[in-house]
Amino acid sequence: MACMYPQAPNLQAFWRNIIGGVDAISEPVDSWDAQRYLDTGRIKTPYGGYLRDLYRFDPREFGIMPSSLDGGEPDQFLALKVAAEALKDAGYLDPSYDHRDTGIVLGHSTYLHRGQGTLIQNHIVVDQTVEILQAACPHLGPEQLESVRALLAKKLPAATPDIAPGLVPNVMTGRIANRLNLKGPNYLVDAACSSSLLAVNAAMDELRLGRSKLMIAGGVNASLPAEVAVIFTQLGALSGRGKVRPFEKGSDGTLLGEGLGIVVLKLLDEALADGDRIYAVLRGVGQSSDGRGTGLLAPSMEGESLAVQRAYAESRVDPSTVGLVEAHGTGIPLGDKTEIASLKSVFGTRTAAQGSIALGSVKSMISHTIPAAGMAGLIKASLALHHKVLPPMLCGEVNPELGIDDTTLYVNNETRPWITPQGAPRRAGVNSFGFGGINTHAVLEEAPVAAAKPARCLPWPSELCVLAAETNEALVERIAQVQAWLTARTDLSMGDIAASLAGQVGEGACRLAIVASDAAGLNKQLQQALKKLGSGGATSWATRGGMFYSAQPLEGKLAFIFPGEGSQYSAMLSDMAQCFDDVRD
């Protein structure tokens, strides 16, 4: 898998932000452009989930001429970058691998984007402007009008043959197939907010029918034109307070966002046989349309329920075995209420004091990325299964009018270890409902025990760093060496640093142990340790900041003391249960 969402340049940062409850909503970089739309009342709010400075693409890396970039659609190039990252994460980016049976399907909206805007401005807009000027100023001659046309054209990206591919929507997947040498199918799916899950479903069909051996699927919405925000403003769907808070009391709408996510799919039996690393298993995707419903753009409880029901029927999974539902959850009150009603019809009513299925929506952190929204939910659910953690969403007081307390669901607003009965696989459902009455629901399951697993995307919150030397003076010298090393190697993670120090600790009697959360903090603590060691005096000391020193080994045996009744506290050991399988089991 690979992705790029607001404040998350990669998969690891995306998961880290989710677990940390980061609200990545912001104003756009070009605030002057947004202000123009605000002043005229065409958009309700400038806030959204923007990629901002994450627009980074080196055309030379993919053999693309820089002259073909300007004026095209940025989504095409970021999609190529993220697709390559996903293929690398899967272990299949090796140029020697034969991609004869590898295809790609992406969800992407075909509304106005920068490439199409360039084409329209260079021709239709320039022509119309010159015609208006000619009508308003009939005294202007042909040479003067051509001079004006040239001046207008100079203000625009050149509409040359070099950028022509960047103006055609489906060239997005064609460019990826070309640059990564994929010889299976390549095409786009446009189903509004359901686009990426329908792309996944299409990719699964390719694999199940044996037409492909490896499929890349995802959703792309990397550059959000202001015109889309105008449409959502006209529909009254945007939040005036500039927040996306699904299921929260007082929620007043959604916000739009940019992002893209891509996954690599393979039949499970073949993935296991080939020793592939597996994040999660896709059991199936259900889909439906609303029919007549209550309106062309209004959500339908019956239509949404049908997609969820079909997903579990076709995947032969009992809905009662699901522990997490990643909701469509836009923050639009009517949409949220309809979604809860549809989930209730499938997962049932509450029979205990509390709900048993965690409910979340990543839109509360990154906003609504439309064709890439379902993929954001799918990646979030896959990582939750992979880490065996129930991730939080941002939600204050739950809106009682939604009726969540009458269902088996509960809004999960904190990170929790995902506890299940021994032997029972963890399962998750992902909703993605699109304008025009197209609904999808994906059913996921944790990877089999026998499967190779990817590395954790989230490091431990802190690491134990240990140093030792024969004398106090030698320990001071060792600390100085470590500080110099940390200054020279800014690329190391805290896990790498702690492991390196542990491997070189030696058997010296003078020992220093530091609990640190990052390299900068470790460096600061080492400086403090140097001052304390330089002052002499005590043969042992400890600080509240997590430093422990002794000039000689402790004498005697080590005992663990277990206090009796009254020492327990809420969520006791939950932090360790999120990191260690043995504790969780």
Coordinates of C-alpha atoms in Angstrom, one line a residue:
M1 CA 0.0 0.0 0.0
A2 CA 1.0 3.6 -0.4
C3 CA -0.8 6.9 0.1
M4 CA -0.6 10.7 0.3
Y5 CA -3.2 12.6 2.4
P6 CA -3.2 16.0 4.2
Q7 CA -0.1 16.2 6.4
A8 CA 0.8 12.7 5.5
P9 CA 3.4 12.2 2.7
N10 CA 3.4 8.4 3.1
L11 CA 1.7 5.4 4.6
Q12 CA 3.6 5.6 7.9
A13 CA 2.7 9.3 8.5
F14 CA -0.9 8.7 7.6
W15 CA -1.2 6.0 10.3
R16 CA 0.8 8.0 12.8
N17 CA -1.6 11.0 12.3
I18 CA -4.6 8.8 12.8
I19 CA -3.4 7.2 16.0
G20 CA -2.3 10.7 17.2
G21 CA -5.7 12.2 16.4
V22 CA -4.2 14.9 14.2
D23 CA -6.7 17.3 12.6
A24 CA -5.1 18.0 9.2
I25 CA -7.7 20.5 8.1
S26 CA -6.3 23.9 7.0
E27 CA -6.7 26.8 4.6
P28 CA -5.4 26.5 1.1
V29 CA -1.9 27.8 0.3
D30 CA -3.3 30.3 -2.2
S31 CA -5.5 32.2 0.3
W32 CA -5.9 35.1 -2.2
D33 CA -7.7 32.8 -4.7
A34 CA -9.9 31.4 -1.9
Q35 CA -10.7 35.0 -0.7
R36 CA -12.0 35.9 -4.2
Y37 CA -14.5 33.1 -4.1
L38 CA -15.4 33.9 -0.5
D39 CA -16.0 37.6 -1.2
T40 CA -18.4 36.7 -4.0
G41 CA -20.2 34.2 -1.9
R42 CA -19.5 31.3 -4.3
I43 CA -17.8 29.2 -1.6
K44 CA -18.9 29.0 2.1
T45 CA -15.5 28.2 3.7
P46 CA -11.8 28.1 2.6
Y47 CA -11.1 25.2 5.0
G48 CA -10.4 21.7 3.7
G49 CA -7.9 18.9 3.7
Y50 CA -5.1 20.2 1.4
L51 CA -1.9 18.6 0.3
R52 CA -0.2 22.0 0.4
D53 CA 3.6 21.4 0.2
L54 CA 3.3 17.7 -0.4
Y55 CA 3.2 18.3 -4.2
R56 CA 6.6 16.8 -4.9
F57 CA 7.4 15.0 -8.1
D58 CA 10.7 14.5 -9.9
P59 CA 9.9 13.8 -13.6
R60 CA 13.5 12.6 -14.2
E61 CA 12.9 9.6 -11.8
F62 CA 10.3 8.3 -14.2
G63 CA 11.8 9.4 -17.5
I64 CA 9.4 12.2 -18.1
M65 CA 10.4 15.4 -19.9
P66 CA 9.9 18.4 -17.5
S67 CA 8.3 20.3 -20.4
S68 CA 5.3 18.0 -20.3
L69 CA 4.4 18.9 -16.7
D70 CA 3.2 22.5 -16.8
G71 CA -0.4 22.9 -17.7
G72 CA -1.3 19.2 -17.2
E73 CA -3.2 17.6 -14.4
P74 CA -1.1 17.2 -11.3
D75 CA -3.0 14.1 -10.2
Q76 CA -1.5 12.1 -13.1
F77 CA 2.0 12.6 -11.8
L78 CA 1.3 12.1 -8.1
A79 CA -0.7 9.0 -9.0
L80 CA 2.4 7.6 -10.8
K81 CA 4.6 8.3 -7.8
V82 CA 2.3 6.7 -5.3
A83 CA 1.6 3.7 -7.6
A84 CA 5.3 3.1 -7.8
E85 CA 5.6 3.4 -4.0
A86 CA 2.8 0.8 -3.6
L87 CA 4.4 -1.6 -6.0
K88 CA 7.7 -1.2 -4.2
D89 CA 6.0 -1.8 -0.8
A90 CA 4.5 -5.0 -2.3
G91 CA 8.0 -6.1 -3.5
Y92 CA 7.2 -6.0 -7.3
L93 CA 8.9 -2.8 -8.4
D94 CA 11.9 -4.7 -9.6
P95 CA 12.5 -4.0 -13.3
S96 CA 13.2 -7.6 -13.9
Y97 CA 9.7 -8.7 -12.8
D98 CA 7.5 -9.5 -15.7
H99 CA 4.3 -7.4 -15.4
R100 CA 2.6 -9.1 -18.3
D101 CA -0.4 -9.9 -16.1
T102 CA -0.4 -6.8 -14.0
G103 CA -3.1 -4.1 -14.4
I104 CA -4.3 -0.9 -12.8
V105 CA -7.8 0.6 -12.1
L106 CA -8.1 3.9 -10.3
G107 CA -11.1 5.8 -9.1
H108 CA -11.0 9.4 -10.3
S109 CA -13.6 12.1 -10.9
T110 CA -13.7 13.6 -14.4
Y111 CA -14.9 17.1 -13.3
L112 CA -12.9 20.2 -14.2
H113 CA -9.2 19.9 -13.3
R114 CA -6.1 22.0 -14.1
G115 CA -5.4 20.2 -17.4
Q116 CA -8.8 20.8 -18.7
G117 CA -8.8 24.3 -17.5
T118 CA -5.6 25.0 -19.4
L119 CA -7.2 23.7 -22.6
I120 CA -10.4 25.7 -22.1
Q121 CA -8.6 28.9 -21.3
N122 CA -6.1 28.7 -24.2
H123 CA -8.9 28.3 -26.7
I124 CA -12.5 29.0 -25.6
V125 CA -11.8 31.7 -23.0
V126 CA -9.2 33.5 -25.0
D127 CA -11.4 33.4 -28.1
Q128 CA -14.4 34.7 -26.2
T129 CA -12.4 37.5 -24.5
V130 CA -11.1 38.7 -27.9
E131 CA -14.6 38.6 -29.3
I132 CA -16.0 40.6 -26.4
L133 CA -13.2 43.1 -26.8
Q134 CA -13.8 43.4 -30.5
A135 CA -17.5 44.1 -29.9
A136 CA -16.8 46.6 -27.1
C137 CA -14.0 48.4 -29.1
P138 CA -14.8 48.1 -32.8
H139 CA -12.0 50.6 -33.7
L140 CA -9.4 47.9 -32.8
G141 CA -7.8 46.4 -35.9
P142 CA -6.7 42.8 -36.5
E143 CA -3.1 43.5 -35.5
Q144 CA -4.2 45.0 -32.2
L145 CA -6.6 42.1 -31.5
E146 CA -3.8 39.5 -32.2
S147 CA -1.5 41.4 -29.9
V148 CA -4.1 41.1 -27.1
R149 CA -4.6 37.4 -27.9
A150 CA -0.8 36.9 -27.6
L151 CA -0.7 38.8 -24.3
L152 CA -3.5 36.6 -22.9
A153 CA -1.9 33.4 -24.1
K154 CA 1.4 34.4 -22.5
K155 CA -0.3 34.5 -19.1
L156 CA -1.3 30.8 -19.5
P157 CA 0.6 27.5 -19.5
A158 CA 1.4 26.7 -23.2
A159 CA -1.1 24.4 -24.8
T160 CA 1.6 22.4 -26.6
P161 CA 1.7 18.7 -27.8
D162 CA 4.0 18.0 -24.8
I163 CA 1.2 18.6 -22.3
A164 CA -1.5 17.0 -24.4
P165 CA -1.4 13.6 -22.5
G166 CA -1.9 15.6 -19.2
L167 CA -5.2 16.9 -20.5
V168 CA -6.8 13.5 -21.0
P169 CA -8.2 11.9 -17.8
N170 CA -7.7 8.2 -18.6
V171 CA -4.0 8.8 -19.5
M172 CA -3.5 8.7 -15.7
T173 CA -3.6 4.9 -15.7
G174 CA -2.1 4.7 -19.2
R175 CA 0.9 6.7 -18.0
I176 CA 1.4 4.5 -15.0
A177 CA 1.1 1.3 -17.2
N178 CA 3.6 2.9 -19.6
R179 CA 6.2 4.0 -17.0
L180 CA 5.9 0.8 -14.8
N181 CA 5.6 -1.5 -17.8
L182 CA 2.3 -3.0 -16.9
K183 CA 0.6 -5.0 -19.6
G184 CA -2.7 -5.8 -18.0
P185 CA -5.8 -3.6 -18.1
N186 CA -5.7 0.1 -17.3
Y187 CA -8.7 2.4 -16.9
L188 CA -10.5 4.9 -14.6
V189 CA -13.7 4.5 -12.6
D190 CA -15.8 7.6 -11.9
A191 CA -18.6 7.0 -9.3
A192 CA -18.1 10.1 -7.1
C193 CA -17.3 9.0 -3.5
S194 CA -17.7 5.3 -4.3
S195 CA -15.0 5.4 -7.0
S196 CA -12.1 3.9 -5.2
L197 CA -14.0 0.9 -3.7
L198 CA -15.6 0.2 -7.1
A199 CA -12.1 0.3 -8.6
V200 CA -11.0 -2.2 -6.0
N201 CA -14.0 -4.4 -6.8
A202 CA -13.1 -4.3 -10.5
A203 CA -9.6 -5.2 -9.7
M204 CA -10.8 -8.2 -7.6
D205 CA -12.9 -9.4 -10.6
E206 CA -9.8 -9.3 -12.8
L207 CA -8.0 -11.5 -10.4
R208 CA -10.9 -13.9 -9.7
L209 CA -11.5 -14.4 -13.4
G210 CA -7.9 -15.2 -14.0
R211 CA -7.3 -12.3 -16.5
S212 CA -4.6 -10.8 -14.2
K213 CA -2.2 -12.1 -11.6
L214 CA -1.5 -8.8 -9.9
M215 CA -3.7 -5.7 -9.7
I216 CA -3.1 -2.1 -8.6
A217 CA -6.2 -0.2 -7.4
G218 CA -7.0 3.0 -5.7
G219 CA -8.5 6.5 -5.7
V220 CA -7.0 9.8 -6.7
N221 CA -8.1 13.4 -5.9
A222 CA -4.8 15.2 -5.6
S223 CA -5.8 18.6 -6.9
L224 CA -9.1 20.1 -5.8
P225 CA -10.5 22.9 -8.1
A226 CA -12.4 25.6 -6.4
E227 CA -15.3 24.9 -8.7
V228 CA -16.1 21.7 -6.8
A229 CA -16.3 23.7 -3.6
V230 CA -18.8 26.0 -5.4
I231 CA -21.0 23.0 -6.2
F232 CA -20.9 21.8 -2.6
T233 CA -21.7 25.3 -1.4
Q234 CA -24.7 25.5 -3.6
L235 CA -25.9 22.1 -2.2
G236 CA -25.5 23.5 1.4
A237 CA -23.1 20.6 2.2
L238 CA -20.1 22.5 3.6
S239 CA -19.3 23.1 7.3
G240 CA -19.5 26.8 8.2
R241 CA -17.4 26.2 11.3
G242 CA -14.5 24.7 9.3
K243 CA -14.5 21.3 10.9
V244 CA -15.6 17.8 9.9
R245 CA -17.1 16.0 12.9
P246 CA -19.2 13.0 11.8
F247 CA -21.8 11.8 14.4
E248 CA -21.0 14.8 16.7
K249 CA -23.7 17.0 18.2
G250 CA -23.7 20.3 16.3
S251 CA -22.0 18.9 13.2
D252 CA -23.0 21.2 10.3
G253 CA -21.5 19.7 7.2
T254 CA -18.4 18.3 5.5
L255 CA -15.2 19.8 4.0
L256 CA -13.5 18.8 0.8
G257 CA -9.9 17.4 0.6
E258 CA -7.1 16.3 -1.6
G259 CA -5.3 13.0 -1.4
L260 CA -4.7 9.6 -3.0
G261 CA -4.3 6.0 -1.9
I262 CA -3.3 2.9 -3.8
V263 CA -3.1 -0.8 -2.9
V264 CA -1.7 -3.9 -4.6
L265 CA -4.0 -6.9 -4.8
K266 CA -3.4 -10.6 -5.3
L267 CA -5.4 -13.8 -4.8
L268 CA -4.8 -14.9 -1.2
D269 CA -3.6 -18.5 -2.0
E270 CA -1.1 -17.2 -4.5
A271 CA 0.1 -14.5 -2.2
L272 CA 0.7 -17.0 0.6
A273 CA 2.5 -19.4 -1.8
D274 CA 4.7 -16.6 -3.1
G275 CA 5.6 -15.5 0.4
D276 CA 4.1 -12.0 -0.1
R277 CA 3.7 -9.7 2.9
I278 CA 0.0 -9.2 3.6
Y279 CA -1.6 -6.3 5.5
A280 CA -5.2 -7.6 5.3
V281 CA -7.5 -9.8 3.3
L282 CA -10.4 -8.4 1.2
R283 CA -13.3 -10.8 1.5
G284 CA -15.6 -8.9 -0.8
V285 CA -17.2 -5.6 -1.9
G286 CA -20.9 -5.1 -2.1
Q287 CA -22.5 -2.5 -4.3
S288 CA -25.9 -1.1 -5.0
S289 CA -27.8 1.9 -6.4
D290 CA -30.6 3.8 -4.6
G291 CA -33.1 3.4 -7.4
R292 CA -35.6 6.2 -7.2
G293 CA -34.9 6.7 -3.5
T294 CA -35.9 10.1 -2.1
G295 CA -34.0 12.3 -4.6
L296 CA -31.1 12.2 -7.1
L297 CA -28.5 13.5 -4.5
A298 CA -30.2 12.5 -1.3
P299 CA -29.0 9.4 0.6
S300 CA -31.2 6.4 0.8
M301 CA -31.3 4.1 3.8
E302 CA -32.6 1.2 1.7
G303 CA -29.9 1.6 -1.0
E304 CA -27.1 1.8 1.5
S305 CA -28.4 -1.2 3.5
L306 CA -28.5 -3.2 0.3
A307 CA -24.8 -2.6 -0.5
V308 CA -23.9 -3.7 3.1
Q309 CA -26.1 -6.8 3.0
R310 CA -24.7 -7.8 -0.4
A311 CA -21.1 -7.4 0.9
Y312 CA -21.7 -9.9 3.7
A313 CA -23.8 -12.3 1.7
E314 CA -21.2 -12.5 -1.1
S315 CA -18.2 -12.7 1.2
R316 CA -20.0 -15.3 3.4
V317 CA -19.1 -13.4 6.6
D318 CA -21.5 -13.0 9.5
P319 CA -21.9 -9.3 10.3
S320 CA -21.8 -10.1 14.0
T321 CA -18.1 -11.0 13.7
V322 CA -17.1 -7.5 12.6
G323 CA -15.3 -5.4 15.2
L324 CA -14.8 -2.1 13.3
V325 CA -16.8 -0.1 10.8
E326 CA -15.1 2.7 9.0
A327 CA -18.1 4.8 8.0
H328 CA -18.7 7.1 5.1
G329 CA -19.3 9.6 7.8
T330 CA -19.2 13.0 6.0
G331 CA -20.5 15.1 8.9
I332 CA -23.6 16.1 6.9
P333 CA -26.4 15.5 9.5
L334 CA -28.8 13.9 7.1
G335 CA -26.2 11.7 5.6
D336 CA -24.9 10.5 9.0
K337 CA -28.4 9.8 10.2
T338 CA -29.2 7.7 7.1
E339 CA -25.9 5.8 7.4
I340 CA -26.5 4.9 11.1
A341 CA -30.0 3.7 10.1
S342 CA -28.6 1.5 7.3
L343 CA -25.9 0.0 9.6
K344 CA -28.5 -0.7 12.3
S345 CA -30.6 -2.7 9.7
V346 CA -27.6 -5.0 9.1
F347 CA -25.7 -5.1 12.4
G348 CA -28.8 -5.0 14.7
T349 CA -29.9 -3.3 17.8
R350 CA -28.0 -3.0 21.1
T351 CA -28.6 -5.8 23.6
A352 CA -25.9 -4.9 26.2
A353 CA -25.0 -1.8 28.1
Q354 CA -22.4 -0.8 25.5
G355 CA -21.8 -1.2 21.8
S356 CA -19.5 -3.9 20.5
I357 CA -18.5 -2.5 17.1
A358 CA -16.2 0.5 17.0
L359 CA -17.3 3.2 14.6
G360 CA -15.0 5.7 13.0
S361 CA -14.5 8.1 10.1
V362 CA -11.1 9.2 8.9
K363 CA -12.8 12.2 7.3
S364 CA -12.8 13.8 10.8
M365 CA -9.1 14.2 10.3
I366 CA -8.5 14.6 6.6
S367 CA -11.9 15.8 5.3
H368 CA -13.8 14.3 2.3
T369 CA -11.4 13.4 -0.5
I370 CA -14.3 12.3 -2.7
P371 CA -12.9 9.6 -5.2
A372 CA -10.0 8.9 -2.8
A373 CA -12.2 8.8 0.3
G374 CA -13.1 5.1 0.2
M375 CA -9.4 4.3 -0.3
A376 CA -8.5 6.4 2.8
G377 CA -11.0 4.3 4.8
L378 CA -9.8 1.0 3.3
I379 CA -6.2 1.7 4.1
K380 CA -7.1 2.9 7.6
A381 CA -9.1 -0.3 8.2
S382 CA -6.3 -2.5 6.8
L383 CA -3.7 -0.9 9.1
A384 CA -6.1 -1.3 12.0
L385 CA -6.2 -5.1 11.3
H386 CA -2.5 -5.2 10.7
H387 CA -1.6 -3.5 14.0
K388 CA -4.6 -5.1 15.9
V389 CA -5.6 -1.7 17.1
L390 CA -8.9 0.2 17.0
P391 CA -8.0 3.6 15.7
P392 CA -9.7 6.8 17.0
M393 CA -11.8 9.4 15.2
L394 CA -12.3 13.1 16.2
C395 CA -15.8 13.4 17.8
G396 CA -16.8 15.3 20.9
E397 CA -20.3 14.8 22.3
V398 CA -22.2 12.2 20.2
N399 CA -25.4 13.4 18.6
P400 CA -28.2 11.5 20.4
E401 CA -30.6 12.2 17.5
L402 CA -28.6 9.7 15.3
G403 CA -29.7 6.8 17.5
I404 CA -26.2 5.2 17.8
D405 CA -26.9 4.1 21.3
D406 CA -29.7 1.9 20.0
T407 CA -27.3 0.0 17.8
T408 CA -24.4 -2.4 18.3
L409 CA -22.0 0.5 17.3
Y410 CA -20.1 2.9 19.5
V411 CA -18.1 6.0 18.4
N412 CA -14.5 5.2 19.1
N413 CA -12.6 8.4 19.9
E414 CA -9.4 6.9 21.5
T415 CA -6.8 4.3 20.4
R416 CA -7.5 0.9 21.9
P417 CA -6.0 -2.6 21.5
W418 CA -8.3 -4.7 19.4
I419 CA -9.2 -7.7 21.6
T420 CA -11.0 -10.7 20.1
P421 CA -11.6 -14.3 21.3
Q422 CA -8.7 -16.6 20.6
G423 CA -8.8 -18.0 17.1
A424 CA -11.5 -15.6 15.9
P425 CA -10.1 -13.4 13.0
R426 CA -10.6 -9.6 13.3
R427 CA -12.9 -8.2 10.7
A428 CA -13.8 -4.7 9.5
G429 CA -16.3 -3.1 7.2
V430 CA -15.7 0.1 5.1
N431 CA -18.5 2.2 3.7
S432 CA -18.3 4.5 0.7
F433 CA -21.4 6.1 -0.7
G434 CA -21.4 8.3 -3.8
F435 CA -23.6 11.1 -5.2
G436 CA -26.1 9.8 -7.7
G437 CA -27.1 6.9 -5.4
I438 CA -24.1 4.5 -5.8
N439 CA -23.2 2.7 -2.6
T440 CA -20.3 0.4 -1.7
H441 CA -19.2 -1.6 1.3
A442 CA -16.0 -3.6 1.7
V443 CA -15.4 -6.5 4.1
L444 CA -11.9 -7.0 5.3
E445 CA -10.2 -9.6 7.5
E446 CA -6.8 -9.8 9.3
A447 CA -4.1 -11.6 7.4
P448 CA -3.7 -15.4 8.2
V449 CA -1.3 -16.3 10.9
A450 CA 0.9 -18.1 8.4
A451 CA 1.2 -15.0 6.2
A452 CA 4.4 -12.8 6.1
K453 CA 3.6 -9.5 7.7
P454 CA 4.8 -6.0 6.8
A455 CA 6.6 -4.0 9.4
R456 CA 4.7 -1.8 11.9
C457 CA 3.9 1.6 10.6
L458 CA 4.0 3.2 14.0
P459 CA 7.1 3.2 16.2
W460 CA 6.8 2.8 20.0
P461 CA 6.2 6.1 21.8
S462 CA 9.6 5.8 23.5
E463 CA 12.8 3.7 23.5
L464 CA 15.3 2.6 26.1
C465 CA 18.8 3.9 25.3
V466 CA 21.6 2.3 27.3
L467 CA 25.3 3.2 27.6
A468 CA 28.1 1.7 29.8
A469 CA 31.8 2.1 30.5
E470 CA 34.4 0.9 33.0
T471 CA 34.8 4.4 34.6
N472 CA 32.9 7.6 35.0
E473 CA 35.5 9.4 32.7
A474 CA 35.1 6.7 30.0
L475 CA 31.3 7.1 30.2
V476 CA 31.6 10.8 29.6
E477 CA 33.8 10.1 26.6
R478 CA 31.2 7.6 25.3
I479 CA 28.4 10.1 25.7
A480 CA 30.4 12.6 23.6
Q481 CA 30.8 9.9 20.9
V482 CA 27.1 9.2 20.8
Q483 CA 26.3 12.9 20.6
A484 CA 28.6 13.3 17.6
W485 CA 27.0 10.2 16.0
L486 CA 23.5 11.6 16.5
T487 CA 24.5 14.9 14.9
A488 CA 26.0 13.2 11.9
R489 CA 23.1 10.6 11.4
T490 CA 19.9 12.6 11.3
D491 CA 18.2 9.9 9.2
L492 CA 18.0 7.3 12.0
S493 CA 14.8 6.4 13.8
M494 CA 14.6 6.0 17.5
G495 CA 14.3 2.3 17.1
D496 CA 17.6 2.2 15.1
I497 CA 19.3 4.4 17.7
A498 CA 18.2 2.3 20.6
A499 CA 19.1 -1.0 18.9
S500 CA 22.6 0.3 17.9
L501 CA 23.3 1.5 21.5
A502 CA 22.1 -1.8 23.0
G503 CA 24.4 -3.8 20.6
Q504 CA 27.4 -1.8 21.8
V505 CA 26.7 -1.4 25.5
G506 CA 29.4 -3.7 26.8
E507 CA 29.9 -4.8 30.4
G508 CA 31.2 -1.6 32.1
A509 CA 30.2 -1.0 35.7
C510 CA 29.2 2.7 35.1
R511 CA 25.8 2.6 33.4
L512 CA 23.4 5.2 32.1
A513 CA 19.9 4.4 30.9
I514 CA 17.6 7.0 29.2
V515 CA 14.0 6.8 28.1
A516 CA 13.7 9.0 25.0
S517 CA 10.9 9.6 22.5
D518 CA 13.0 11.3 19.7
A519 CA 16.7 12.0 18.8
A520 CA 16.5 15.7 19.8
G521 CA 15.2 14.8 23.2
L522 CA 17.9 12.1 23.6
N523 CA 20.6 14.6 22.7
K524 CA 19.3 17.1 25.3
Q525 CA 19.2 14.4 28.0
L526 CA 22.7 13.3 27.2
Q527 CA 23.8 16.9 27.7
Q528 CA 22.1 17.0 31.1
A529 CA 23.8 13.7 31.9
L530 CA 27.2 15.2 31.1
K531 CA 26.6 18.1 33.5
K532 CA 25.5 15.7 36.3
L533 CA 28.5 13.3 35.8
G534 CA 30.9 16.2 35.6
S535 CA 29.8 17.5 39.0
G536 CA 30.9 14.2 40.6
G537 CA 29.3 13.3 44.0
A538 CA 26.5 10.7 44.0
T539 CA 27.3 7.2 42.8
S540 CA 23.7 6.8 41.5
W541 CA 20.8 9.1 40.5
A542 CA 17.6 9.3 38.6
T543 CA 15.6 12.1 37.1
R544 CA 11.9 12.6 36.4
G545 CA 12.7 13.0 32.7
G546 CA 13.7 9.4 32.4
M547 CA 17.4 9.2 33.1
F548 CA 19.0 6.6 35.4
Y549 CA 22.7 6.3 36.4
S550 CA 24.7 4.0 38.7
A551 CA 28.5 3.8 39.1
Q552 CA 28.2 0.1 40.1
P553 CA 25.9 -2.8 39.4
L554 CA 23.0 -3.4 41.8
E555 CA 23.7 -6.1 44.4
G556 CA 21.2 -8.9 45.1
K557 CA 18.3 -10.4 43.1
L558 CA 15.6 -8.7 41.2
A559 CA 12.0 -9.0 42.4
F560 CA 8.7 -7.9 40.7
I561 CA 6.1 -6.8 43.2
F562 CA 2.4 -7.1 42.3
P563 CA 0.3 -4.8 44.5
G564 CA -3.1 -6.2 45.6
E565 CA -6.6 -4.9 45.2
G566 CA -7.1 -1.2 44.6
S567 CA -4.1 -0.7 42.3
Q568 CA -5.9 -1.2 39.1
Y569 CA -6.9 1.6 36.8
S570 CA -8.8 2.1 33.6
A571 CA -7.1 0.9 30.4
M572 CA -4.3 -0.7 32.4
L573 CA -1.7 -2.2 30.1
S574 CA -3.6 -1.1 27.0
D575 CA -0.5 0.8 25.7
M576 CA 1.5 -2.4 25.9
A577 CA -1.3 -4.5 24.4
Q578 CA -1.1 -2.3 21.4
C579 CA 2.5 -3.1 20.9
F580 CA 3.0 -6.7 22.0
D581 CA 1.1 -9.7 20.8
D582 CA 1.8 -11.6 24.0
V583 CA 0.3 -8.9 26.2
R584 CA -2.8 -8.6 24.0
D585 CA -3.3 -12.4 23.9

